[in-house]
Short mmCIF file of C-alpha atoms in Angstrom, two decimals:
data_model
loop_
_atom_site.label_atom_id
_atom_site.label_comp_id
_atom_site.label_asym_id
_atom_site.label_seq_id
_atom_site.Cartn_x
_atom_site.Cartn_y
_atom_site.Cartn_z
CA UNK A 1 -16.96 -10.28 -18.53
CA UNK A 2 -15.79 -10.41 -22.15
CA UNK A 3 -12.98 -8.26 -23.47
CA UNK A 4 -11.51 -7.80 -26.89
CA UNK A 5 -8.27 -9.33 -28.09
CA UNK A 6 -7.07 -12.93 -28.15
CA UNK A 7 -10.46 -14.23 -29.17
CA UNK A 8 -12.45 -12.02 -26.81
CA UNK A 9 -13.16 -14.95 -24.50
CA UNK A 10 -14.08 -14.65 -20.87
CA UNK A 11 -11.26 -14.02 -18.46
CA UNK A 12 -11.49 -16.21 -15.36
CA UNK A 13 -11.13 -14.34 -12.10
CA UNK A 14 -8.34 -15.14 -9.69
CA UNK A 15 -9.59 -16.81 -6.52
CA UNK A 16 -8.14 -15.83 -3.15
CA UNK A 17 -8.44 -18.60 -0.61
CA UNK A 18 -8.22 -18.45 3.17
CA UNK A 19 -4.87 -20.24 2.93
CA UNK A 20 -3.52 -17.46 0.68
CA UNK A 21 -4.67 -14.83 3.16
CA UNK A 22 -3.09 -16.66 6.09
CA UNK A 23 0.14 -17.16 4.16
CA UNK A 24 0.26 -13.44 3.40
CA UNK A 25 -0.46 -12.47 7.00
CA UNK A 26 2.20 -14.79 8.41
CA UNK A 27 4.81 -14.00 5.76
CA UNK A 28 7.71 -11.55 6.23
CA UNK A 29 5.63 -8.54 5.18
CA UNK A 30 2.69 -9.48 7.38
CA UNK A 31 4.89 -10.13 10.41
CA UNK A 32 6.73 -6.85 10.00
CA UNK A 33 3.51 -4.89 9.65
CA UNK A 34 1.99 -6.67 12.65
CA UNK A 35 4.98 -5.85 14.85
CA UNK A 36 4.88 -2.17 13.87
CA UNK A 37 1.13 -1.93 14.45
CA UNK A 38 1.40 -3.67 17.82
CA UNK A 39 4.18 -1.38 19.02
CA UNK A 40 2.35 1.74 17.84
CA UNK A 41 -0.92 0.67 19.42
CA UNK A 42 0.66 -0.39 22.71
CA UNK A 43 2.83 2.71 23.05
CA UNK A 44 0.09 5.15 22.08
CA UNK A 45 -2.45 3.47 24.36
CA UNK A 46 -0.07 3.73 27.33
CA UNK A 47 0.53 7.42 26.66
CA UNK A 48 -3.19 8.11 26.14
CA UNK A 49 -4.16 6.31 29.35
CA UNK A 50 -1.67 8.43 31.26
CA UNK A 51 -2.96 11.68 29.74
CA UNK A 52 -6.71 11.08 29.44
CA UNK A 53 -7.92 7.89 31.14
CA UNK A 54 -11.55 8.65 30.28
CA UNK A 55 -11.00 9.56 26.61
CA UNK A 56 -7.98 7.58 25.50
CA UNK A 57 -9.09 6.08 22.17
CA UNK A 58 -8.15 8.93 19.80
CA UNK A 59 -4.37 8.61 20.12
CA UNK A 60 -4.09 4.83 19.41
CA UNK A 61 -6.64 5.02 16.59
CA UNK A 62 -4.64 7.78 14.92
CA UNK A 63 -1.36 5.90 15.39
CA UNK A 64 -2.70 2.65 13.92
CA UNK A 65 -4.16 4.55 10.97
CA UNK A 66 -0.86 6.33 10.30
CA UNK A 67 1.21 3.15 10.30
CA UNK A 68 -0.62 1.90 7.20
CA UNK A 69 2.01 1.62 4.42
CA UNK A 70 -0.46 2.36 1.60
CA UNK A 71 -0.60 6.02 2.69
CA UNK A 72 2.85 6.70 1.25
CA UNK A 73 6.38 6.87 2.67
CA UNK A 74 6.49 6.92 6.47
CA UNK A 75 7.99 10.38 6.98
CA UNK A 76 5.82 11.89 4.27
CA UNK A 77 2.54 10.59 5.68
CA UNK A 78 3.48 11.59 9.24
CA UNK A 79 4.48 15.11 8.22
CA UNK A 80 1.36 15.46 6.06
CA UNK A 81 -0.83 14.38 8.97
CA UNK A 82 0.87 16.83 11.35
CA UNK A 83 0.77 19.72 8.87
CA UNK A 84 -2.85 19.00 7.95
CA UNK A 85 -3.87 18.84 11.60
CA UNK A 86 -2.18 22.14 12.43
CA UNK A 87 -3.59 23.84 9.32
CA UNK A 88 -7.08 22.51 10.00
CA UNK A 89 -6.96 23.57 13.63
CA UNK A 90 -5.81 27.06 12.67
CA UNK A 91 -8.54 27.38 10.05
CA UNK A 92 -11.15 26.18 12.51
CA UNK A 93 -9.98 28.69 15.13
CA UNK A 94 -10.34 31.50 12.60
CA UNK A 95 -13.74 30.41 11.33
CA UNK A 96 -14.93 29.72 14.86
CA UNK A 97 -14.50 33.38 15.71
CA UNK A 98 -16.21 34.66 12.57
CA UNK A 99 -19.15 32.27 12.26
CA UNK A 100 -22.19 32.33 14.59
CA UNK A 101 -22.93 29.33 16.78
CA UNK A 102 -24.35 26.75 16.55
CA UNK A 103 -25.43 27.34 12.94
CA UNK A 104 -21.89 28.22 11.87
CA UNK A 105 -20.62 24.88 13.12
CA UNK A 106 -23.39 23.05 11.26
CA UNK A 107 -22.45 24.93 8.09
CA UNK A 108 -18.79 23.95 8.57
CA UNK A 109 -19.75 20.29 8.87
CA UNK A 110 -21.78 20.48 5.64
CA UNK A 111 -19.01 22.28 3.74
CA UNK A 112 -16.33 19.85 4.92
CA UNK A 113 -18.50 16.91 3.94
CA UNK A 114 -18.74 18.32 0.42
CA UNK A 115 -14.99 18.96 0.24
CA UNK A 116 -13.92 15.47 1.30
CA UNK A 117 -14.10 13.87 -2.19
CA UNK A 118 -11.83 16.62 -3.56
CA UNK A 119 -9.50 16.67 -0.56
CA UNK A 120 -8.67 12.96 -0.91
CA UNK A 121 -6.23 13.86 -3.69
CA UNK A 122 -3.64 14.88 -1.08
CA UNK A 123 -3.22 13.42 2.39
CA UNK A 124 -2.42 16.78 4.04
CA UNK A 125 -5.48 18.45 2.48
CA UNK A 126 -7.66 15.52 3.47
CA UNK A 127 -6.34 15.73 7.04
CA UNK A 128 -7.03 19.48 7.21
CA UNK A 129 -10.63 19.04 6.05
CA UNK A 130 -11.24 16.12 8.43
CA UNK A 131 -9.72 18.13 11.30
CA UNK A 132 -12.14 21.01 10.71
CA UNK A 133 -15.00 18.52 10.40
CA UNK A 134 -14.16 16.68 13.63
CA UNK A 135 -13.52 19.87 15.61
CA UNK A 136 -16.84 21.28 14.41
CA UNK A 137 -18.69 18.18 15.56
CA UNK A 138 -16.89 18.13 18.91
CA UNK A 139 -17.48 21.84 19.54
CA UNK A 140 -21.13 21.51 18.53
CA UNK A 141 -21.43 18.86 21.24
CA UNK A 142 -20.04 21.37 23.77
CA UNK A 143 -16.68 19.64 24.39
CA UNK A 144 -14.16 22.44 23.88
CA UNK A 145 -11.50 20.71 25.99
CA UNK A 146 -11.85 17.52 23.95
CA UNK A 147 -11.30 19.52 20.76
CA UNK A 148 -7.96 20.85 22.02
CA UNK A 149 -6.86 17.41 23.20
CA UNK A 150 -7.52 15.95 19.73
CA UNK A 151 -4.80 18.18 18.27
CA UNK A 152 -2.26 17.31 20.96
CA UNK A 153 -2.97 13.58 20.68
CA UNK A 154 -2.69 13.63 16.89
CA UNK A 155 0.75 15.20 17.08
CA UNK A 156 1.79 12.67 19.74
CA UNK A 157 0.59 9.85 17.47
CA UNK A 158 2.72 11.25 14.63
CA UNK A 159 5.78 11.23 16.89
CA UNK A 160 5.13 7.67 18.09
CA UNK A 161 4.66 6.31 14.55
CA UNK A 162 7.81 8.09 13.39
CA UNK A 163 9.89 6.56 16.21
CA UNK A 164 8.43 3.04 15.92
CA UNK A 165 8.76 3.09 12.14
CA UNK A 166 12.52 3.62 12.41
CA UNK A 167 13.20 1.08 15.14
CA UNK A 168 15.60 -1.67 14.03
CA UNK A 169 14.06 -5.09 13.49
CA UNK A 170 15.42 -8.63 13.72
CA UNK A 171 17.78 -9.74 10.98
CA UNK A 172 15.85 -10.39 7.80
CA UNK A 173 12.69 -8.88 9.27
CA UNK A 174 12.90 -5.32 8.01
CA UNK A 175 11.84 -4.86 4.40
CA UNK A 176 9.66 -7.97 4.49
CA UNK A 177 6.89 -6.24 2.56
CA UNK A 178 9.11 -5.60 -0.45
CA UNK A 179 10.59 -9.08 -0.37
CA UNK A 180 7.14 -10.65 -0.11
CA UNK A 181 5.90 -8.69 -3.14
CA UNK A 182 8.99 -9.63 -5.15
CA UNK A 183 8.57 -13.29 -4.23
CA UNK A 184 4.95 -13.27 -5.40
CA UNK A 185 5.94 -11.51 -8.63
CA UNK A 186 8.77 -13.99 -9.26
CA UNK A 187 6.50 -17.00 -8.68
CA UNK A 188 3.81 -15.57 -10.97
CA UNK A 189 6.37 -14.81 -13.69
CA UNK A 190 7.85 -18.31 -13.50
CA UNK A 191 4.39 -19.90 -13.75
CA UNK A 192 3.58 -17.81 -16.81
CA UNK A 193 6.92 -18.55 -18.50
CA UNK A 194 6.59 -22.30 -17.85
CA UNK A 195 3.16 -22.32 -19.44
CA UNK A 196 4.34 -20.44 -22.53
CA UNK A 197 7.38 -22.67 -23.02
CA UNK A 198 5.58 -25.93 -22.34
CA UNK A 199 4.93 -28.33 -25.18
CA UNK A 200 1.61 -28.01 -26.97
CA UNK A 201 1.03 -24.50 -25.64
CA UNK A 202 -0.54 -23.48 -28.95
CA UNK A 203 -3.31 -25.99 -28.39
CA UNK A 204 -3.76 -25.27 -24.69
CA UNK A 205 -6.69 -23.45 -23.18
CA UNK A 206 -6.15 -19.72 -23.90
CA UNK A 207 -8.05 -18.79 -20.74
CA UNK A 208 -5.33 -20.34 -18.58
CA UNK A 209 -2.64 -18.32 -20.34
CA UNK A 210 -4.68 -15.13 -19.93
CA UNK A 211 -5.12 -15.81 -16.23
CA UNK A 212 -1.41 -16.50 -15.73
CA UNK A 213 -0.40 -13.44 -17.71
CA UNK A 214 -2.84 -11.21 -15.85
CA UNK A 215 -1.61 -12.55 -12.52
CA UNK A 216 2.02 -11.98 -13.53
CA UNK A 217 1.45 -8.36 -14.54
CA UNK A 218 -0.70 -7.69 -11.47
CA UNK A 219 1.99 -9.06 -9.15
CA UNK A 220 4.64 -7.06 -11.02
CA UNK A 221 2.66 -3.84 -10.62
CA UNK A 222 2.30 -4.43 -6.88
CA UNK A 223 6.00 -5.24 -6.56
CA UNK A 224 6.95 -2.10 -8.48
CA UNK A 225 4.71 0.02 -6.22
CA UNK A 226 6.23 -1.53 -3.07
CA UNK A 227 9.78 -0.96 -4.34
CA UNK A 228 9.10 2.67 -5.25
CA UNK A 229 7.44 3.27 -1.88
CA UNK A 230 10.43 1.77 -0.04
CA UNK A 231 12.86 3.78 -2.15
CA UNK A 232 11.14 7.02 -1.13
CA UNK A 233 11.76 6.40 2.57
CA UNK A 234 14.64 7.87 4.56
CA UNK A 235 18.00 6.11 3.96
CA UNK A 236 17.72 4.15 7.22
CA UNK A 237 14.62 2.44 5.80
CA UNK A 238 15.35 2.58 2.07
CA UNK A 239 18.62 0.68 2.37
CA UNK A 240 16.72 -2.49 3.26
CA UNK A 241 15.33 -2.61 -0.28
CA UNK A 242 18.64 -2.16 -2.11
CA UNK A 243 18.69 -4.15 -5.35
CA UNK A 244 14.93 -4.56 -5.45
CA UNK A 245 14.48 -2.15 -8.35
CA UNK A 246 16.90 -4.14 -10.51
CA UNK A 247 15.07 -7.38 -9.71
CA UNK A 248 11.76 -5.79 -10.70
CA UNK A 249 13.19 -4.63 -14.04
CA UNK A 250 14.43 -8.14 -14.85
CA UNK A 251 11.04 -9.63 -13.95
CA UNK A 252 9.27 -7.11 -16.18
CA UNK A 253 11.55 -7.97 -19.11
CA UNK A 254 10.99 -11.68 -18.47
CA UNK A 255 7.20 -11.38 -18.56
CA UNK A 256 7.27 -9.10 -21.61
CA UNK A 257 9.49 -11.58 -23.45
CA UNK A 258 7.16 -14.44 -22.52
CA UNK A 259 4.20 -12.46 -23.88
CA UNK A 260 6.01 -11.83 -27.16
CA UNK A 261 6.86 -15.54 -27.29
CA UNK A 262 3.21 -16.48 -26.74
CA UNK A 263 2.12 -14.29 -29.64
CA UNK A 264 4.70 -15.96 -31.89
CA UNK A 265 3.56 -19.43 -30.76
CA UNK A 266 -0.04 -18.55 -31.65
CA UNK A 267 1.07 -17.66 -35.18
CA UNK A 268 3.56 -20.48 -35.87
CA UNK A 269 2.80 -23.21 -33.34
CA UNK A 270 6.38 -23.34 -32.04
CA UNK A 271 8.60 -21.49 -29.60
CA UNK A 272 11.08 -19.23 -31.45
CA UNK A 273 14.71 -19.89 -30.65
CA UNK A 274 15.60 -16.24 -30.05
CA UNK A 275 12.80 -15.84 -27.48
CA UNK A 276 13.78 -19.06 -25.70
CA UNK A 277 17.40 -17.88 -25.48
CA UNK A 278 16.34 -14.46 -24.22
CA UNK A 279 14.15 -16.06 -21.55
CA UNK A 280 17.04 -18.29 -20.51
CA UNK A 281 19.35 -15.27 -20.13
CA UNK A 282 16.79 -13.39 -18.05
CA UNK A 283 16.15 -16.41 -15.82
CA UNK A 284 19.87 -16.75 -15.21
CA UNK A 285 20.15 -13.04 -14.43
CA UNK A 286 17.22 -13.28 -12.04
CA UNK A 287 18.75 -16.28 -10.26
CA UNK A 288 22.06 -14.42 -9.91
#
């Protein structure tokens, strides 16, 4: 679509190829995530098969869901899931005594369905609402024993994810997600800076500069989010991202300086000396 500023021209969309997806999956971050998911799934499946051979799927599904890094810091998301499950189970036990059956269970399902959009603002609240919803559906189907086992298996999944998440990895393996995001941000920043500093940039296609700038800021935002997420973990995990915050700050200053330089080039047709020197200093700091 068209947006205002810099001529209001169309902004080309970034294209993600299959090669990019494979490179991301096989990179340090993808390998680390795959190892954690595999260990969580294998361990939780073995435990579930030993406890409930006929209904074993709930424990590994919960464990694989919890290992997702976009749910927040590891300890935080595990504790929120456990607290939400316990709170939801307690609330369901109270309402189950007060409400008539089966119409009370149907009403609980309807109410929980309406509360889900609001509950998504906090993982623990979302878990509590989903717990009441699932227990209502299970009890309505006449599987009281299955309802109790869901709570036990959820807490077991929390314990498994917590243990696997803190297992030591091979040298250079832990913290791959942060390093991968920083590498992408650094490459995008370098591409943007090279374009701005290249000869004849004032007469170049503005759409290419917009695409490079947008990609640089997008990669920086993702790197910043990954660094902040890693920094919120327990020290045993957070120490693997030491120095990442400083690198992100330098990259942000580099891209901001390149943007200021591009604006000056549009006005004068040349790269200002003070911006070129500042970019050189930041590149040297980044390399160090």
